[in-house]
CSV table of C-alpha atoms in Angstrom, one decimal:
chain,number,residue,atom,x,y,z
A,1,MET,CA,21.3,39.9,144.6
A,2,PRO,CA,18.3,41.5,146.6
A,3,PHE,CA,15.8,43.3,144.6
A,4,GLN,CA,14.9,47.1,146.5
A,5,SER,CA,10.9,46.4,144.9
A,6,VAL,CA,8.6,44.7,142.5
A,7,HIS,CA,9.3,46.9,140.0
A,8,GLN,CA,13.1,46.5,139.9
A,9,PHE,CA,13.1,42.7,139.7
A,10,ALA,CA,10.4,43.0,136.6
A,11,MET,CA,12.5,45.6,135.0
A,12,ILE,CA,16.1,42.3,135.5
A,13,CYS,CA,12.8,40.4,133.8
A,14,LEU,CA,12.4,42.3,130.9
A,15,LEU,CA,15.5,42.6,130.3
A,16,ALA,CA,16.5,39.1,130.5
A,17,CYS,CA,13.6,38.4,127.9
A,18,SER,CA,15.0,41.0,125.5
A,19,SER,CA,18.4,39.6,125.7
A,20,PHE,CA,16.9,36.4,124.9
A,21,HIS,CA,15.1,38.0,121.7
A,22,VAL,CA,11.9,36.6,123.5
A,23,ASN,CA,8.7,37.7,122.0
A,24,ALA,CA,5.3,39.1,122.6
A,25,SER,CA,3.7,35.4,123.1
A,26,GLU,CA,6.7,34.9,125.3
A,27,GLY,CA,6.5,37.3,126.5
A,28,ARG,CA,3.4,37.5,127.6
A,29,LEU,CA,4.0,34.0,128.8
A,30,VAL,CA,7.0,35.0,131.3
A,31,ALA,CA,5.3,38.0,132.7
A,32,ALA,CA,2.2,35.4,133.5
A,33,ALA,CA,3.8,32.9,135.1
A,34,LEU,CA,6.8,35.9,137.2
A,35,PHE,CA,3.7,38.1,138.0
A,36,GLU,CA,0.5,37.1,140.2
A,37,GLU,CA,-3.1,37.9,138.1
A,38,SER,CA,-4.3,40.9,139.6
A,39,VAL,CA,-0.7,43.4,139.0
A,40,LEU,CA,-1.3,42.2,135.2
A,41,ALA,CA,-4.6,43.4,134.8
A,42,GLY,CA,-3.8,46.6,136.5
A,43,ASN,CA,-1.1,47.6,134.1
A,44,ALA,CA,-3.6,49.0,132.5
A,45,THR,CA,-1.6,52.7,131.0
A,46,ALA,CA,0.8,50.9,129.6
A,47,VAL,CA,-1.0,48.4,127.7
A,48,ARG,CA,-2.4,51.9,126.3
A,49,GLU,CA,0.4,53.1,125.3
A,50,ARG,CA,2.2,50.5,123.3
A,51,ALA,CA,-1.7,50.0,121.3
A,52,ALA,CA,-1.9,53.6,120.8
A,53,LEU,CA,1.7,52.9,118.5
A,54,LEU,CA,-0.2,50.3,116.5
A,55,ASP,CA,-2.3,50.5,113.5
A,56,ASP,CA,-5.4,49.1,114.0
A,57,ALA,CA,-6.4,46.1,113.2
A,58,GLU,CA,-2.7,45.0,114.8
A,59,ARG,CA,-4.2,47.5,117.6
A,60,PHE,CA,-7.9,45.2,117.4
A,61,ASP,CA,-5.5,42.0,118.0
A,62,SER,CA,-3.0,42.8,120.6
A,63,LEU,CA,-5.9,44.5,123.1
A,64,LEU,CA,-8.1,41.2,122.0
A,65,GLN,CA,-6.0,39.4,123.4
A,66,TRP,CA,-5.5,41.1,127.0
A,67,VAL,CA,-8.8,41.5,127.5
A,68,LEU,CA,-9.9,38.0,126.8
A,69,PRO,CA,-9.2,34.9,128.2
A,70,SER,CA,-5.6,33.5,126.4
A,71,GLU,CA,-3.1,31.3,126.1
A,72,ALA,CA,-1.0,33.5,129.1
A,73,HIS,CA,-4.1,34.1,131.5
A,74,ALA,CA,-8.1,33.0,131.6
A,75,SER,CA,-9.7,36.3,133.1
A,76,ILE,CA,-11.5,38.7,131.0
A,77,ARG,CA,-9.3,42.2,131.8
A,78,MET,CA,-12.2,44.7,133.0
A,79,HIS,CA,-9.6,47.4,134.1
A,80,GLY,CA,-9.1,51.1,134.2
A,81,ASP,CA,-7.0,53.8,135.1
A,82,PHE,CA,-8.0,57.4,135.9
A,83,THR,CA,-5.9,60.2,134.7
A,84,GLN,CA,-4.6,62.8,136.0
A,85,THR,CA,-6.7,66.1,136.1
A,86,ASN,CA,-5.5,68.9,134.3
A,87,PRO,CA,-3.0,67.5,133.0
A,88,ALA,CA,0.0,69.2,130.9
A,89,PRO,CA,0.0,68.8,127.1
A,90,ALA,CA,2.8,66.4,127.4
A,91,ASN,CA,0.8,63.7,129.7
A,92,ARG,CA,-2.9,64.6,128.0
A,93,VAL,CA,-4.5,61.3,126.9
A,94,ASP,CA,-4.6,62.7,123.7
A,95,SER,CA,-6.2,66.2,122.0
A,96,SER,CA,-9.7,64.8,122.2
A,97,GLU,CA,-12.3,67.6,124.4
A,98,GLU,CA,-13.0,64.5,126.7
A,99,HIS,CA,-9.5,64.6,128.0
A,100,THR,CA,-8.0,67.7,127.9
A,101,SER,CA,-8.9,68.5,130.9
A,102,GLY,CA,-7.7,65.3,132.6
A,103,GLY,CA,-9.2,63.9,135.7
A,104,ARG,CA,-10.8,61.2,133.0
A,105,ILE,CA,-11.4,56.9,133.3
A,106,VAL,CA,-9.6,55.2,130.6
A,107,SER,CA,-9.2,51.5,129.6
A,108,PRO,CA,-8.0,48.9,127.5
A,109,VAL,CA,-11.2,48.0,127.2
A,110,PHE,CA,-12.8,51.3,125.6
A,111,ASP,CA,-9.6,51.5,123.0
A,112,LEU,CA,-10.0,48.2,122.0
A,113,LEU,CA,-14.2,49.2,121.4
A,114,ASP,CA,-12.6,51.8,119.4
A,115,ALA,CA,-10.7,49.7,117.0
A,116,ALA,CA,-13.6,47.2,116.7
A,117,LYS,CA,-15.7,50.1,115.7
A,118,ARG,CA,-13.7,51.2,112.6
A,119,LEU,CA,-13.1,48.0,111.1
A,120,HIS,CA,-16.5,47.1,111.2
A,121,ARG,CA,-15.6,44.2,113.9
A,122,LEU,CA,-17.9,44.8,117.1
A,123,ALA,CA,-20.0,41.9,115.9
A,124,ASP,CA,-17.3,39.4,115.5
A,125,LEU,CA,-16.1,40.7,119.2
A,126,ILE,CA,-19.7,40.1,120.6
A,127,LYS,CA,-19.3,36.2,119.4
A,128,LYS,CA,-15.8,36.3,121.1
A,129,VAL,CA,-16.8,36.9,124.4
A,130,ASP,CA,-20.1,34.4,124.0
A,131,ALA,CA,-17.4,31.6,123.3
A,132,VAL,CA,-16.5,32.5,127.0
A,133,PRO,CA,-17.4,30.1,128.8
A,134,GLU,CA,-19.5,30.9,131.8
A,135,PRO,CA,-16.7,32.4,134.7
A,136,GLU,CA,-17.6,30.9,138.5
A,137,GLU,CA,-15.9,33.7,140.1
A,138,GLU,CA,-18.4,36.6,141.0
A,139,GLU,CA,-16.2,39.0,139.4
A,140,GLN,CA,-15.4,37.7,136.7
A,141,GLN,CA,-19.6,37.2,136.1
A,142,ARG,CA,-19.7,41.2,136.1
A,143,ALA,CA,-16.7,41.6,133.7
A,144,LYS,CA,-18.8,39.4,131.1
A,145,ALA,CA,-21.8,40.9,132.1
A,146,ALA,CA,-20.2,44.6,132.1
A,147,LEU,CA,-18.8,43.8,128.4
A,148,LEU,CA,-21.4,42.4,126.8
A,149,THR,CA,-23.2,45.0,127.8
A,150,LEU,CA,-21.0,47.8,126.2
A,151,LEU,CA,-20.7,45.8,123.1
A,152,HIS,CA,-24.4,46.1,122.4
A,153,LEU,CA,-25.3,48.9,123.8
A,154,GLU,CA,-22.0,50.3,121.0
A,155,LEU,CA,-24.4,47.9,118.2
A,156,GLY,CA,-27.8,49.3,119.3
A,157,ASN,CA,-28.9,45.7,119.8
A,158,THR,CA,-31.3,47.2,123.0
A,159,ILE,CA,-32.8,43.3,123.8
A,160,ASP,CA,-29.9,42.1,123.9
A,161,ALA,CA,-28.2,45.4,126.4
A,162,VAL,CA,-31.1,45.0,128.4
A,163,LYS,CA,-30.7,41.2,129.2
A,164,SER,CA,-27.3,42.7,129.8
A,165,ILE,CA,-27.5,45.2,132.1
A,166,ASP,CA,-29.9,43.0,134.0
A,167,ARG,CA,-27.8,40.4,135.1
A,168,LEU,CA,-25.3,43.1,135.4
A,169,THR,CA,-27.0,45.3,138.1
A,170,GLN,CA,-28.1,42.1,140.0
A,171,LEU,CA,-24.4,40.5,140.1
A,172,VAL,CA,-23.4,44.3,141.3
A,173,ARG,CA,-25.9,44.4,144.2
A,174,THR,CA,-25.1,41.4,145.7
A,175,SER,CA,-21.6,41.7,145.5
A,176,ASP,CA,-19.1,41.5,148.1
A,177,ALA,CA,-16.5,43.7,146.7
A,178,ASN,CA,-14.5,46.8,148.6
A,179,GLU,CA,-11.8,47.5,146.7
A,180,VAL,CA,-11.6,49.2,143.3
A,181,SER,CA,-9.5,46.8,141.6
A,182,GLY,CA,-13.2,44.8,142.1
A,183,MET,CA,-15.6,47.7,140.9
A,184,TRP,CA,-13.8,47.9,137.2
A,185,PRO,CA,-17.2,46.0,134.9
A,186,GLU,CA,-19.5,49.0,136.6
A,187,THR,CA,-17.4,51.6,136.8
A,188,LEU,CA,-16.2,50.9,132.9
A,189,VAL,CA,-19.5,50.8,132.0
A,190,VAL,CA,-21.5,53.7,133.8
A,191,TYR,CA,-18.3,56.0,132.7
A,192,ARG,CA,-18.4,55.1,129.3
A,193,CYS,CA,-22.6,55.4,128.7
A,194,VAL,CA,-22.7,58.5,130.7
A,195,ILE,CA,-19.8,59.9,129.5
A,196,ARG,CA,-20.2,59.4,126.0
A,197,SER,CA,-24.7,60.1,126.6
A,198,VAL,CA,-25.2,57.1,125.6
A,199,LYS,CA,-29.0,55.7,127.0
A,200,GLY,CA,-29.8,52.5,127.8
A,201,PRO,CA,-32.5,50.7,129.8
A,202,GLY,CA,-30.8,50.0,133.1
A,203,ILE,CA,-27.5,52.7,133.2
A,204,ASP,CA,-29.2,54.9,135.0
A,205,ASP,CA,-30.8,53.1,137.6
A,206,LEU,CA,-26.5,51.2,138.2
A,207,LEU,CA,-25.6,54.3,139.0
A,208,ALA,CA,-28.4,55.9,141.6
A,209,PHE,CA,-27.0,52.8,143.0
A,210,LEU,CA,-23.3,52.7,142.8
A,211,PHE,CA,-24.1,56.8,143.9
A,212,ALA,CA,-26.2,55.9,146.9
A,213,GLN,CA,-24.9,52.7,148.3
A,214,ARG,CA,-21.6,52.4,148.0
A,215,THR,CA,-19.9,56.4,147.6
A,216,GLN,CA,-22.3,57.4,150.2
A,217,ARG,CA,-21.7,55.6,152.1
A,218,ASP,CA,-17.9,55.5,151.6
A,219,VAL,CA,-18.0,52.1,150.2
A,220,PRO,CA,-14.7,51.8,149.6
A,221,VAL,CA,-12.7,53.1,152.1
A,222,ASN,CA,-10.3,55.4,151.2
A,223,SER,CA,-11.1,55.6,147.4
A,224,LEU,CA,-11.1,59.4,147.5
A,225,VAL,CA,-10.8,59.2,143.4
A,226,TRP,CA,-13.1,55.9,142.8
A,227,HIS,CA,-16.2,58.3,144.8
A,228,SER,CA,-15.1,61.1,143.0
A,229,GLN,CA,-15.7,60.1,139.6
A,230,ILE,CA,-19.0,58.3,140.4
A,231,ALA,CA,-20.4,62.0,142.2
A,232,ALA,CA,-19.2,63.1,139.3
A,233,LEU,CA,-20.9,61.0,136.6
A,234,ALA,CA,-23.7,61.1,138.8
A,235,GLY,CA,-23.6,64.8,139.3
A,236,LEU,CA,-23.7,65.4,135.2
A,237,ASN,CA,-26.8,62.0,134.4
A,238,GLY,CA,-28.5,64.0,137.1
A,239,HIS,CA,-28.4,67.0,135.3
A,240,ARG,CA,-29.4,66.1,131.5
A,241,GLU,CA,-32.6,64.5,133.2
A,242,ALA,CA,-33.8,67.7,134.3
A,243,GLY,CA,-33.8,68.5,130.6
A,244,ALA,CA,-30.7,71.1,131.2
A,245,PRO,CA,-28.4,70.7,127.4
A,246,VAL,CA,-26.2,68.3,127.4
A,247,ASP,CA,-23.1,68.8,126.2
A,248,VAL,CA,-21.3,70.7,129.4
A,249,ALA,CA,-18.0,70.0,128.5
A,250,ASN,CA,-17.3,74.3,127.4
A,251,ALA,CA,-20.8,75.0,128.9
A,252,ALA,CA,-17.7,77.5,131.3
A,253,SER,CA,-16.7,79.2,128.3
A,254,GLU,CA,-21.1,80.0,128.0
A,255,LEU,CA,-20.1,82.5,131.1
A,256,THR,CA,-18.4,86.2,130.8
A,257,GLN,CA,-19.2,88.0,134.2
A,258,TRP,CA,-19.6,84.7,136.5
A,259,ILE,CA,-15.7,82.9,136.3
A,260,PRO,CA,-15.4,79.1,137.3
A,261,ILE,CA,-13.0,78.6,139.7
A,262,SER,CA,-11.3,75.4,141.3
A,263,LEU,CA,-8.4,75.1,144.5
A,264,ARG,CA,-6.6,73.2,142.7
A,265,ARG,CA,-3.2,71.5,144.5
A,266,ALA,CA,-0.8,68.9,142.8
A,267,GLN,CA,-2.3,66.4,145.9
A,268,THR,CA,-6.0,67.3,144.4
A,269,ARG,CA,-4.7,67.1,141.1
A,270,GLY,CA,-2.6,63.9,140.9
A,271,GLN,CA,-5.1,61.7,142.5
A,272,CYS,CA,-7.0,62.1,139.6
A,273,LEU,CA,-9.9,64.3,141.5
A,274,ALA,CA,-12.7,64.1,139.0
A,275,ALA,CA,-12.4,67.9,137.1
A,276,ALA,CA,-14.8,70.6,137.8
A,277,ARG,CA,-18.0,72.1,134.9
A,278,TRP,CA,-20.5,74.3,135.5
A,279,ALA,CA,-23.0,74.7,133.5
A,280,ARG,CA,-25.1,78.2,132.1
A,281,VAL,CA,-28.8,77.4,131.8
A,282,GLY,CA,-31.4,80.2,131.2
A,283,SER,CA,-30.2,83.1,133.9
A,284,GLN,CA,-28.7,80.1,135.9
A,285,VAL,CA,-25.4,78.6,136.7
A,286,GLU,CA,-25.3,75.3,137.8
A,287,LYS,CA,-22.7,73.6,139.5
A,288,ILE,CA,-22.2,69.7,137.3
A,289,THR,CA,-19.5,68.2,138.9
A,290,GLY,CA,-17.0,69.4,141.5
A,291,HIS,CA,-13.3,69.5,141.9
A,292,ASN,CA,-12.2,70.5,145.6
A,293,ASP,CA,-13.5,74.0,146.8
A,294,ASP,CA,-14.3,75.0,143.3
A,295,TYR,CA,-16.3,78.8,143.5
A,296,LEU,CA,-17.9,81.1,140.9
A,297,PHE,CA,-15.8,84.8,140.9
A,298,PHE,CA,-17.2,88.0,139.1
A,299,ARG,CA,-15.5,89.6,136.7
A,300,SER,CA,-16.3,93.3,138.1
A,301,PRO,CA,-17.3,94.7,141.1
A,302,LEU,CA,-21.4,95.1,140.9
A,303,ALA,CA,-22.8,98.3,140.7
A,304,GLY,CA,-26.6,99.3,141.0
A,305,ASN,CA,-29.1,96.9,142.3
A,306,PHE,CA,-29.0,93.8,142.1
A,307,GLU,CA,-29.8,89.6,144.1
A,308,ALA,CA,-28.2,87.3,144.0
A,309,GLN,CA,-29.5,83.6,145.1
A,310,TRP,CA,-27.2,80.9,146.1
A,311,ASP,CA,-27.7,76.9,147.6
A,312,VAL,CA,-24.3,75.4,148.9
């Protein structure tokens, strides 16, 4: 019987496994034998959905086996996915402010870190990552350095975090990765740090490099969603460095007369472009990040003498 797609073939294989009552561990081995590592590592959303159904202890063990090398795979999986912008409530990742507006990055790595933190197992996780032999592949070297960076920052190990960030930045500067799939290690680091306001020496420099040497040069090409996210992070980080209010998630709600409006289409929402963010700073309104074509509409007609200034 000819298969119409990889997805159809995968479904047949999964049904066959369930028919023979293959357990989870055996299922991972079967999947590893059938599919390339890049296919399995890119299955981040499905992995997160399955892990979300487990309690913290089971979730930690499940995600640990997926992220770190195991009997089923030999790589550190520093991979993520982009979420739809302004999703319907049923499609939201969760109900937190961080994800309600969509247009974000999610990853099993983030879920593993959060579970480890709740279980007080971050130090244990660092030992497991340290025990992974130094990889030969350049992408895997970045993956290990990136994961150690996130772990040391979570624990507040400043000295070790600096070493890991420096190592990661050096590798990124010499990397020849030209696809988003090969840029996840550094992407996850800058995303989590900026979104969660985690300050670490070297994070700003790493983000500045990604923005100047990749996004502004359209590297990788035809990767609008990745460039949208990096540009949004650079805008948010720059806003904070200027001494403006740190929490701008709900800043638009402070605007009673000037109403932020974004031109959102199915295409821009479906491509998971970053959501627009605005902030009021004194008598000024600043656009922190953009989605597509973004505007400020005045609620009522202007009357009397007034003056408006803006940069486009």
